[in-house]
Short mmCIF file of C-alpha atoms in Angstrom, two decimals:
data_model
loop_
_atom_site.label_atom_id
_atom_site.label_comp_id
_atom_site.label_asym_id
_atom_site.label_seq_id
_atom_site.Cartn_x
_atom_site.Cartn_y
_atom_site.Cartn_z
CA LEU A 244 9.46 11.30 24.33
CA ALA A 245 10.33 7.61 22.83
CA LYS A 246 12.24 8.60 20.23
CA THR A 247 12.71 5.28 17.58
CA THR A 248 14.40 4.36 15.10
CA GLN A 249 13.92 2.68 11.64
CA PRO A 250 15.78 1.65 8.45
CA ILE A 251 15.70 4.80 5.82
CA SER A 252 15.01 2.50 2.85
CA MET A 253 13.85 -1.63 2.22
CA ASP A 254 13.22 -3.49 -1.06
CA SER A 255 11.64 -6.32 -1.45
CA TYR A 256 10.00 -8.59 -4.34
CA GLU A 257 6.34 -9.62 -4.46
CA GLY A 258 5.14 -12.85 -2.81
CA GLN A 259 7.91 -11.97 -0.34
CA GLU A 260 7.51 -11.63 3.55
CA VAL A 261 8.70 -8.25 4.99
CA ASN A 262 9.70 -7.31 8.36
CA ILE A 263 10.69 -3.69 8.95
CA THR A 264 11.93 -3.29 12.92
CA CYS A 265 11.71 -0.47 14.86
CA SER A 266 14.04 0.37 18.20
CA HIS A 267 12.74 2.06 20.73
CA ASN A 268 15.12 1.61 23.92
CA ASN A 269 13.60 4.49 25.88
CA ILE A 270 9.71 3.19 25.81
CA ALA A 271 7.75 4.12 28.38
CA THR A 272 5.39 1.75 30.71
CA ASN A 273 1.56 2.84 29.43
CA ASP A 274 3.43 3.62 26.01
CA TYR A 275 1.99 2.03 23.04
CA ILE A 276 2.98 1.30 20.26
CA THR A 277 1.74 1.75 16.63
CA TRP A 278 2.34 1.02 12.55
CA TYR A 279 1.28 3.57 9.42
CA GLN A 280 1.75 3.56 5.91
CA GLN A 281 1.75 6.26 3.65
CA PHE A 282 1.50 6.12 0.05
CA PRO A 283 2.76 9.78 -1.74
CA SER A 284 0.34 13.02 -1.42
CA GLN A 285 -1.85 10.55 0.66
CA GLY A 286 -1.97 11.28 4.37
CA PRO A 287 -1.40 8.11 6.77
CA ARG A 288 -3.31 4.85 7.08
CA PHE A 289 -3.33 3.05 10.81
CA ILE A 290 -2.00 -0.03 9.86
CA ILE A 291 -1.72 -2.02 13.82
CA GLN A 292 -0.82 -1.29 17.21
CA GLY A 293 0.43 -3.16 19.92
CA TYR A 294 1.71 -3.50 23.32
CA LYS A 295 3.17 -6.75 24.14
CA THR A 296 3.94 -10.57 22.47
CA LYS A 297 2.49 -10.07 19.36
CA VAL A 298 -0.57 -8.80 17.48
CA THR A 299 -1.99 -10.34 14.09
CA ASN A 300 -4.49 -8.84 11.47
CA GLU A 301 -6.02 -8.83 8.21
CA VAL A 302 -3.13 -6.75 6.78
CA ALA A 303 0.22 -7.62 9.30
CA SER A 304 1.87 -8.66 12.17
CA LEU A 305 3.37 -6.93 14.78
CA PHE A 306 6.10 -8.76 16.95
CA ILE A 307 6.88 -7.09 20.49
CA PRO A 308 9.67 -8.88 22.52
CA ALA A 309 9.44 -9.34 26.04
CA ASP A 310 11.73 -6.18 27.23
CA ARG A 311 9.40 -4.28 24.29
CA LYS A 312 12.41 -2.48 23.03
CA SER A 313 12.47 -2.43 19.31
CA SER A 314 9.19 -4.37 17.79
CA THR A 315 9.08 -6.04 14.50
CA LEU A 316 6.67 -4.88 11.79
CA SER A 317 5.59 -8.38 9.05
CA LEU A 318 4.18 -7.72 5.74
CA PRO A 319 2.96 -10.99 4.65
CA ARG A 320 3.49 -11.79 0.83
CA VAL A 321 4.01 -8.42 0.04
CA SER A 322 2.85 -7.24 -3.89
CA LEU A 323 3.71 -3.89 -5.57
CA SER A 324 0.94 -2.16 -4.50
CA ASP A 325 2.32 -1.84 -0.97
CA THR A 326 5.11 0.17 -1.80
CA ALA A 327 4.41 3.02 0.95
CA VAL A 328 6.74 4.63 3.77
CA TYR A 329 6.57 2.81 6.52
CA TYR A 330 6.00 4.58 10.07
CA CYS A 331 6.78 3.43 14.08
CA LEU A 332 5.18 5.47 16.45
CA VAL A 333 5.58 5.01 20.71
CA GLY A 334 3.88 6.58 23.32
CA ASP A 335 0.46 7.22 24.44
CA ALA A 336 -2.03 9.71 24.24
CA ALA A 337 -0.77 13.03 23.29
CA ARG A 338 2.22 11.63 23.47
CA GLN A 339 1.69 9.46 20.40
CA LEU A 340 1.96 12.35 17.44
CA THR A 341 6.12 12.20 16.16
CA PHE A 342 6.21 10.63 13.13
CA GLY A 343 10.01 10.18 12.50
CA SER A 344 11.00 10.08 9.25
CA GLY A 345 10.25 6.55 8.02
CA THR A 346 10.89 3.28 6.28
CA GLN A 347 10.75 3.78 2.73
CA LEU A 348 9.76 0.27 1.07
CA THR A 349 9.92 -0.34 -2.64
CA VAL A 350 8.06 -3.59 -3.76
CA LEU A 351 10.09 -5.04 -6.80
CA PRO A 352 8.11 -7.38 -9.60
CA ASP B 165 -18.45 10.63 1.64
CA ALA B 166 -14.61 10.58 3.01
CA ASP B 167 -15.52 10.91 6.35
CA VAL B 168 -12.13 13.79 7.50
CA THR B 169 -12.01 16.66 4.47
CA GLN B 170 -9.87 19.68 4.04
CA THR B 171 -9.77 22.37 1.94
CA PRO B 172 -8.77 23.77 -0.28
CA ARG B 173 -6.88 20.78 -1.95
CA ASN B 174 -5.00 22.89 -3.41
CA ARG B 175 -3.21 26.71 -2.78
CA ILE B 176 -0.77 28.97 -4.03
CA THR B 177 -0.78 32.21 -2.32
CA LYS B 178 2.24 35.16 -1.80
CA THR B 179 4.36 36.24 0.99
CA GLY B 180 3.16 38.08 3.71
CA LYS B 181 -0.58 36.58 2.78
CA ARG B 182 -2.82 35.71 5.34
CA ILE B 183 -3.87 31.78 4.77
CA MET B 184 -6.89 29.66 6.28
CA LEU B 185 -6.71 25.28 6.10
CA GLU B 186 -10.36 24.26 6.84
CA CYS B 187 -11.01 20.56 8.08
CA SER B 188 -13.97 18.84 8.85
CA GLN B 189 -14.75 15.52 10.34
CA THR B 190 -18.00 13.54 10.30
CA LYS B 191 -16.17 10.95 12.87
CA GLY B 192 -17.58 12.37 16.04
CA HIS B 193 -13.83 12.29 17.08
CA ASP B 194 -13.17 14.81 20.10
CA ARG B 195 -9.37 15.07 18.72
CA MET B 196 -8.34 16.94 16.08
CA TYR B 197 -5.11 17.93 14.33
CA TRP B 198 -2.88 19.40 12.23
CA TYR B 199 0.22 18.86 10.63
CA ARG B 200 2.75 19.21 8.15
CA GLN B 201 4.82 17.43 5.86
CA ASP B 202 7.39 18.63 3.71
CA PRO B 203 9.16 16.13 0.98
CA GLY B 204 11.00 13.39 1.77
CA LEU B 205 9.90 13.68 5.54
CA GLY B 206 8.03 13.01 8.30
CA LEU B 207 4.99 14.55 9.29
CA ARG B 208 5.81 17.01 12.07
CA LEU B 209 2.89 18.14 14.55
CA ILE B 210 1.51 21.94 14.59
CA TYR B 211 -1.54 22.23 16.74
CA TYR B 212 -3.94 19.63 18.71
CA SER B 213 -7.00 19.95 20.02
CA PHE B 214 -8.13 17.26 22.91
CA ASP B 215 -11.96 18.93 22.49
CA VAL B 216 -13.73 22.13 21.69
CA LYS B 217 -11.72 23.86 24.67
CA ASP B 218 -8.75 22.44 25.35
CA ILE B 219 -6.32 23.81 22.17
CA ASN B 220 -1.90 23.05 22.48
CA LYS B 221 0.99 24.07 20.50
CA GLY B 222 3.04 20.92 19.10
CA GLU B 223 6.22 20.23 17.36
CA ILE B 224 6.46 23.32 15.38
CA SER B 225 3.75 25.65 16.19
CA ASP B 226 5.84 29.26 15.22
CA GLY B 227 3.89 31.68 12.26
CA TYR B 228 0.69 29.19 12.79
CA SER B 229 -2.73 29.80 14.76
CA VAL B 230 -5.69 27.06 14.90
CA SER B 231 -9.43 28.23 15.86
CA ARG B 232 -11.71 25.09 16.73
CA GLN B 233 -14.85 26.21 15.73
CA ALA B 234 -16.83 23.30 16.67
CA GLN B 235 -15.99 19.53 17.26
CA ALA B 236 -16.11 18.98 14.17
CA LYS B 237 -14.49 21.28 12.44
CA PHE B 238 -10.63 22.52 13.08
CA SER B 239 -8.99 25.91 11.30
CA LEU B 240 -5.70 26.10 10.67
CA SER B 241 -3.84 30.07 10.26
CA LEU B 242 -0.95 31.31 8.81
CA GLU B 243 -0.82 34.49 9.86
CA SER B 244 1.76 35.67 7.14
CA ALA B 245 3.10 33.55 4.82
CA ILE B 246 6.70 32.97 3.86
CA PRO B 247 8.49 30.67 1.62
CA ASN B 248 9.47 27.89 3.95
CA GLN B 249 5.98 27.04 4.97
CA THR B 250 5.53 25.22 1.73
CA ALA B 251 4.46 22.13 2.84
CA LEU B 252 1.67 19.68 2.14
CA TYR B 253 -0.63 19.95 5.42
CA PHE B 254 -2.74 17.24 7.17
CA CYS B 255 -5.31 17.37 9.56
CA ALA B 256 -6.02 14.11 11.35
CA THR B 257 -8.33 13.14 14.15
CA SER B 258 -9.55 10.12 16.69
CA ARG B 259 -10.40 8.96 19.77
CA SER B 260 -10.35 9.88 22.85
CA GLY B 261 -8.39 7.52 25.01
CA ARG B 262 -5.18 5.94 25.05
CA ALA B 263 -3.07 5.60 21.77
CA SER B 264 -5.85 5.80 19.90
CA GLU B 265 -6.24 5.65 15.77
CA GLN B 266 -5.54 8.92 13.52
CA PHE B 267 -7.61 9.37 10.91
CA PHE B 268 -6.15 10.98 7.85
CA GLY B 269 -7.47 13.55 5.59
CA PRO B 270 -6.35 14.02 2.17
CA GLY B 271 -4.09 16.78 2.79
CA THR B 272 -3.78 20.61 1.16
CA ARG B 273 -0.73 21.54 -0.53
CA LEU B 274 0.03 25.39 -0.03
CA THR B 275 2.65 27.23 -1.84
CA VAL B 276 4.41 30.04 -0.92
CA LEU B 277 6.08 32.52 -3.29
#
């Protein structure tokens, strides 16, 4: 099972770009990288998923270097409502079932 | 209407009682999961089911059992509740296939006294 390492917490200000990096040194060939967002007392919500290079959707971008041993979630111009816990998961199908402790992002006014 | 529903949303019970948490989904997904979350921690997998006839233990299955009554329903039981099972419980679903996105229910807050 690929282990992931993320910062425990990060602070940012409204309007700034936030980058959260996740390390996954033992990622397997078939593994995907997926990020979820969780607000207090709610279930996690899917943000973005990628396999290699760069993926972008309407809320975030995911940067994955060629060796795939890390990934960076980029949130453009954060707002107070982006304050949440962000989880990085690595795996495929049944193996992508470990959430870890996540990164608490606090957006300040 | 919510795609993934959980009942009850809150439950307080006593040590030794049998408790059932229910999960229903209207997404038509084959895969369903049960997680628990303790304060300040991430989610830990209890059981998962890839179809009605396929049920698998997760990281922390001791003290729990599950039943997949139909594609849309997946129940979690605590045979004899104990205080350290006090937690927030989430049900999730996903399509079949590699690395499919999971959709979570609103959670059940369980307190065991």
